[in-house]
């Protein structure tokens, strides 16, 4: 093994520093990539929200057979969202349905919002 001198303590510390520096650079690159990915996802989410159409002002809920009308809701009613059987309606369609004795939702009270009181 001709002439190799043992690694001095100072050389060992410098070597250890280079290894740690290389690992830190690699980890920082990885974290930077994660940050870029998350920024891209957030941008896409915001763009999706901006492109989403506005919710309707009024909803008409149909029965299980999709032919009879069960209720009238405001567009932001949580009960309508749970039913999954609602279709958007115009203000006039909502008023007409209420006047034809379609029951208003007991949670969002579209009859009160529309000013139709019995």
Short mmCIF file of C-alpha atoms in Angstrom, two decimals:
data_model
loop_
_atom_site.label_atom_id
_atom_site.label_comp_id
_atom_site.label_asym_id
_atom_site.label_seq_id
_atom_site.Cartn_x
_atom_site.Cartn_y
_atom_site.Cartn_z
CA UNK A 1 0.00 0.00 0.00
CA UNK A 2 2.77 2.30 -0.76
CA UNK A 3 2.97 5.60 0.93
CA UNK A 4 -0.66 6.46 1.73
CA UNK A 5 -0.92 8.53 4.81
CA UNK A 6 -3.89 8.15 7.14
CA UNK A 7 -6.63 10.77 6.72
CA UNK A 8 -6.05 13.63 9.12
CA UNK A 9 -8.86 14.81 11.35
CA UNK A 10 -9.04 18.07 9.39
CA UNK A 11 -9.28 16.22 6.05
CA UNK A 12 -12.02 13.98 7.47
CA UNK A 13 -14.00 17.01 8.63
CA UNK A 14 -13.65 18.69 5.23
CA UNK A 15 -14.79 15.50 3.53
CA UNK A 16 -17.78 15.24 5.87
CA UNK A 17 -18.67 18.87 5.11
CA UNK A 18 -18.64 18.21 1.33
CA UNK A 19 -20.89 15.17 1.78
CA UNK A 20 -23.36 17.12 3.91
CA UNK A 21 -23.29 20.03 1.45
CA UNK A 22 -24.04 17.70 -1.49
CA UNK A 23 -26.90 16.08 0.42
CA UNK A 24 -28.29 19.47 1.42
CA UNK A 25 -28.20 20.72 -2.18
CA UNK A 26 -29.97 17.56 -3.34
CA UNK A 27 -32.64 17.92 -0.63
CA UNK A 28 -33.15 21.61 -1.40
CA UNK A 29 -33.70 20.77 -5.07
CA UNK A 30 -36.25 18.16 -4.05
CA UNK A 31 -38.06 20.62 -1.77
CA UNK A 32 -37.98 23.28 -4.52
CA UNK A 33 -39.58 20.77 -6.90
CA UNK A 34 -42.28 20.01 -4.31
CA UNK A 35 -42.92 23.74 -3.88
CA UNK A 36 -43.19 24.23 -7.66
CA UNK A 37 -45.61 21.30 -7.91
CA UNK A 38 -47.76 22.69 -5.11
CA UNK A 39 -47.75 26.19 -6.66
CA UNK A 40 -48.85 24.66 -9.97
CA UNK A 41 -51.68 22.73 -8.27
CA UNK A 42 -52.81 25.86 -6.42
CA UNK A 43 -52.80 27.88 -9.65
CA UNK A 44 -54.84 25.18 -11.39
CA UNK A 45 -57.30 25.09 -8.48
CA UNK A 46 -57.77 28.87 -8.59
CA UNK A 47 -58.22 28.82 -12.36
CA UNK A 48 -60.81 26.07 -11.97
CA UNK A 49 -62.72 28.14 -9.43
CA UNK A 50 -62.66 31.18 -11.73
CA UNK A 51 -63.91 29.13 -14.68
CA UNK A 52 -66.67 27.39 -12.72
CA UNK A 53 -70.07 28.77 -13.68
CA UNK A 54 -71.99 30.66 -11.04
CA UNK A 55 -74.55 28.58 -9.17
CA UNK A 56 -78.17 29.07 -10.22
CA UNK A 57 -80.35 31.37 -8.13
CA UNK A 58 -83.22 28.86 -8.00
CA UNK A 59 -83.56 25.09 -8.16
CA UNK A 60 -86.49 22.81 -8.83
CA UNK A 61 -86.30 19.37 -7.24
CA UNK A 62 -87.82 16.48 -9.16
CA UNK A 63 -89.16 13.24 -7.74
CA UNK A 64 -87.57 9.83 -8.08
CA UNK A 65 -89.35 9.22 -11.39
CA UNK A 66 -88.05 12.60 -12.68
CA UNK A 67 -91.51 13.66 -13.86
CA UNK A 68 -93.17 15.30 -10.86
CA UNK A 69 -91.79 18.36 -9.08
CA UNK A 70 -91.19 17.82 -5.36
CA UNK A 71 -89.86 21.15 -4.11
CA UNK A 72 -88.43 24.57 -4.93
CA UNK A 73 -85.09 25.66 -3.44
CA UNK A 74 -82.80 28.66 -3.47
CA UNK A 75 -79.61 28.03 -5.45
CA UNK A 76 -77.42 27.73 -2.36
CA UNK A 77 -79.64 25.37 -0.35
CA UNK A 78 -77.72 22.55 1.31
CA UNK A 79 -80.74 20.24 1.20
CA UNK A 80 -80.97 20.60 -2.57
CA UNK A 81 -77.32 19.71 -2.92
CA UNK A 82 -77.88 16.53 -0.91
CA UNK A 83 -80.87 15.39 -2.97
CA UNK A 84 -79.06 15.34 -6.31
CA UNK A 85 -82.38 15.56 -8.14
CA UNK A 86 -82.46 19.32 -8.74
CA UNK A 87 -82.31 21.32 -11.94
CA UNK A 88 -81.61 25.04 -12.34
CA UNK A 89 -84.65 27.26 -12.73
CA UNK A 90 -85.30 30.89 -13.53
CA UNK A 91 -86.93 33.18 -11.02
CA UNK A 92 -90.18 33.01 -12.98
CA UNK A 93 -90.10 29.20 -13.08
CA UNK A 94 -89.61 29.10 -9.32
CA UNK A 95 -92.53 31.51 -8.78
CA UNK A 96 -94.75 29.54 -11.16
CA UNK A 97 -93.94 26.27 -9.40
CA UNK A 98 -94.75 27.76 -6.00
CA UNK A 99 -98.03 29.17 -7.31
CA UNK A 100 -98.88 25.71 -8.63
CA UNK A 101 -98.66 24.41 -5.05
CA UNK A 102 -95.17 22.90 -5.32
CA UNK A 103 -93.92 22.96 -1.73
CA UNK A 104 -91.06 25.29 -0.85
CA UNK A 105 -88.03 23.82 0.86
CA UNK A 106 -88.42 24.10 4.63
CA UNK A 107 -84.71 24.87 5.03
CA UNK A 108 -84.05 27.68 2.54
CA UNK A 109 -87.64 29.05 2.29
CA UNK A 110 -87.63 30.24 -1.34
CA UNK A 111 -91.23 31.41 -0.96
CA UNK A 112 -90.11 33.95 1.64
CA UNK A 113 -87.14 35.04 -0.45
CA UNK A 114 -89.39 35.50 -3.50
CA UNK A 115 -92.01 37.32 -1.45
CA UNK A 116 -94.73 34.71 -2.03
CA UNK A 117 -96.63 34.26 1.20
CA UNK A 118 -99.85 32.31 1.67
#
